[in-house]
């Protein structure tokens, strides 16, 4: 037995000495020209190896490579596509005899990858793709010719391969750089100080992976760090990262908030054959926003992304930094013409300062999914049970369905945004039913002008997404149907009563009535056209009043100018309980004009009473004239002729 061990030891020693002799006698640097030449043939790109190739021998065989550069094709802004300062790896010798492939630490330092797409669509990866396709084609041809032999060999060899135990002591990547620029979209993303650390790796076993990076894109700076448990099967068909934790901090003026802190807890799986990435999102928090759900990604030229997300409560206003509804601006207190001029000036300045959001990224996305929100606050409006179905496909973003409960009612909406042109074009259709108008207006605009239960339908379109562009370019139709409500700020009945008392020389009596006009129904069709909202069919009804009107509201200057015609159909009591019967069924003009925050109401009752008195005197004179004609001509005037003659006479007099 002792001799057997001695023989085995001698054999192992012989192998080690032989391998060592080969490594000592062969200079690996003599292979550099071959590697450079093969790289040129396979990729069409120039490989420059400035550093030395070095062997290490015992107890492991290793190879290290110094500074190496893969040059870009001509026409690209950077000299190198890939640069590495140092890379090294080693394999233990003795375990190979037991069919164990034990790889030591894989170390890479100073790696730089620069991916670039030119305006004409050419990429510095095209050479690699082209040569790779040719290689695959050639390999496939050879495989077809030798199919029987290779198939038999593979069947025989696969069990042997699977018997090998493979492990990796770790991976350490430091000071790496990834630079991605696209001249077609104008985008530029740069990740630097990239670090990756992988602990001891074995197939089908969890391996701790940690990573860090700094970066910037456009006007935004990013720092991120994360960790997860990596599991890869021995056939390299499936990979998973469990317990993935990612933290990112972004800063920049272009962000709605700065800094923005992103925390993600999730797990993901990747199917290499289907090129499918599945993400299970346990939690995502972005400042005030929190989400959970699932996302599937199929990796291709335009990634296909499908998702289903949920959040218990989202406050979009807090996230975007929006405040409480503000009062109407000071420009609204001026005359309508002046207010419009001032508002236009401010809008011009605002337009110059504002910039349309860059939505070019939508042109390279294929996204479809749904979002469920238990609560949502946006534009200071509060909604519950919100359900959205969203899709983005090559520059077209669609909200195919939105349903929500809000202010004791419900809303349904659809929207479409075309980001293929600048500024973007959009359309919106919505139907709201049973909405309590007063709390909605109070929350959204701080305006308490209207109350009641409302149904509102809108079909609008526009161009541009800056606040100024939305106001200036919005067009469409809004149909309003309110029931059992009131117009606050004016008591039309009291206004008529007061005006009537003043005309009669009486003192207006203070009754302590509220400054509001109740109605049972209020309807209007509103036409929106570039800053002006017009209606010609305003109608309001109550047991006392019938109101019809027309006018316009300027939602840039926030002013209004309406003329409504009021008819008393019920009994309006005057001072001392005396009924104002002479105003019953009389149409009284009411002018509403001025700023939204403080409109002025003026009733034109004097003209109405003057016209009414003229008509009363005319009718009395006609009757007296008719009696006089009958008395003068007696039986010579036939029935009806006296009235006909009287009408002709008074028509001539009151031309």
Short mmCIF file of C-alpha atoms in Angstrom, two decimals, residues 27 39 85 87 109 112 116 119 143 185 208 245 267 288 321 351 404 410 449 454 460 540 585 601 603 627-628 630 649:
data_model
loop_
_atom_site.label_atom_id
_atom_site.label_comp_id
_atom_site.label_asym_id
_atom_site.label_seq_id
_atom_site.Cartn_x
_atom_site.Cartn_y
_atom_site.Cartn_z
CA UNK A 27 6.00 33.01 -22.66
CA UNK A 39 -10.12 39.70 -32.56
CA UNK A 85 -6.58 48.23 -16.69
CA UNK A 87 -7.89 41.42 -15.05
CA UNK A 109 -10.04 46.84 -12.25
CA UNK A 112 -14.61 51.11 -19.16
CA UNK A 116 -22.70 54.98 -28.59
CA UNK A 119 -27.73 60.19 -35.46
CA UNK A 143 -22.95 21.41 -37.24
CA UNK A 185 -32.75 60.70 -28.77
CA UNK A 208 -24.38 37.07 -2.04
CA UNK A 245 -32.54 45.30 -1.82
CA UNK A 267 -36.97 39.35 -6.17
CA UNK A 288 -43.94 59.65 -0.46
CA UNK A 321 -44.44 69.56 -4.48
CA UNK A 351 -43.88 80.05 -21.70
CA UNK A 404 -62.65 56.07 -9.51
CA UNK A 410 -67.87 58.32 -9.78
CA UNK A 449 -69.22 79.44 -6.22
CA UNK A 454 -73.50 67.13 -10.83
CA UNK A 460 -61.21 67.98 -24.93
CA UNK A 540 -81.21 77.48 -14.28
CA UNK A 585 -93.37 86.66 -15.64
CA UNK A 601 -73.61 91.51 -10.08
CA UNK A 603 -79.51 93.98 -12.24
CA UNK A 627 -113.78 103.16 -27.17
CA UNK A 628 -113.56 106.66 -28.70
CA UNK A 630 -116.76 103.20 -31.44
CA UNK A 649 -102.45 104.43 -35.32
#
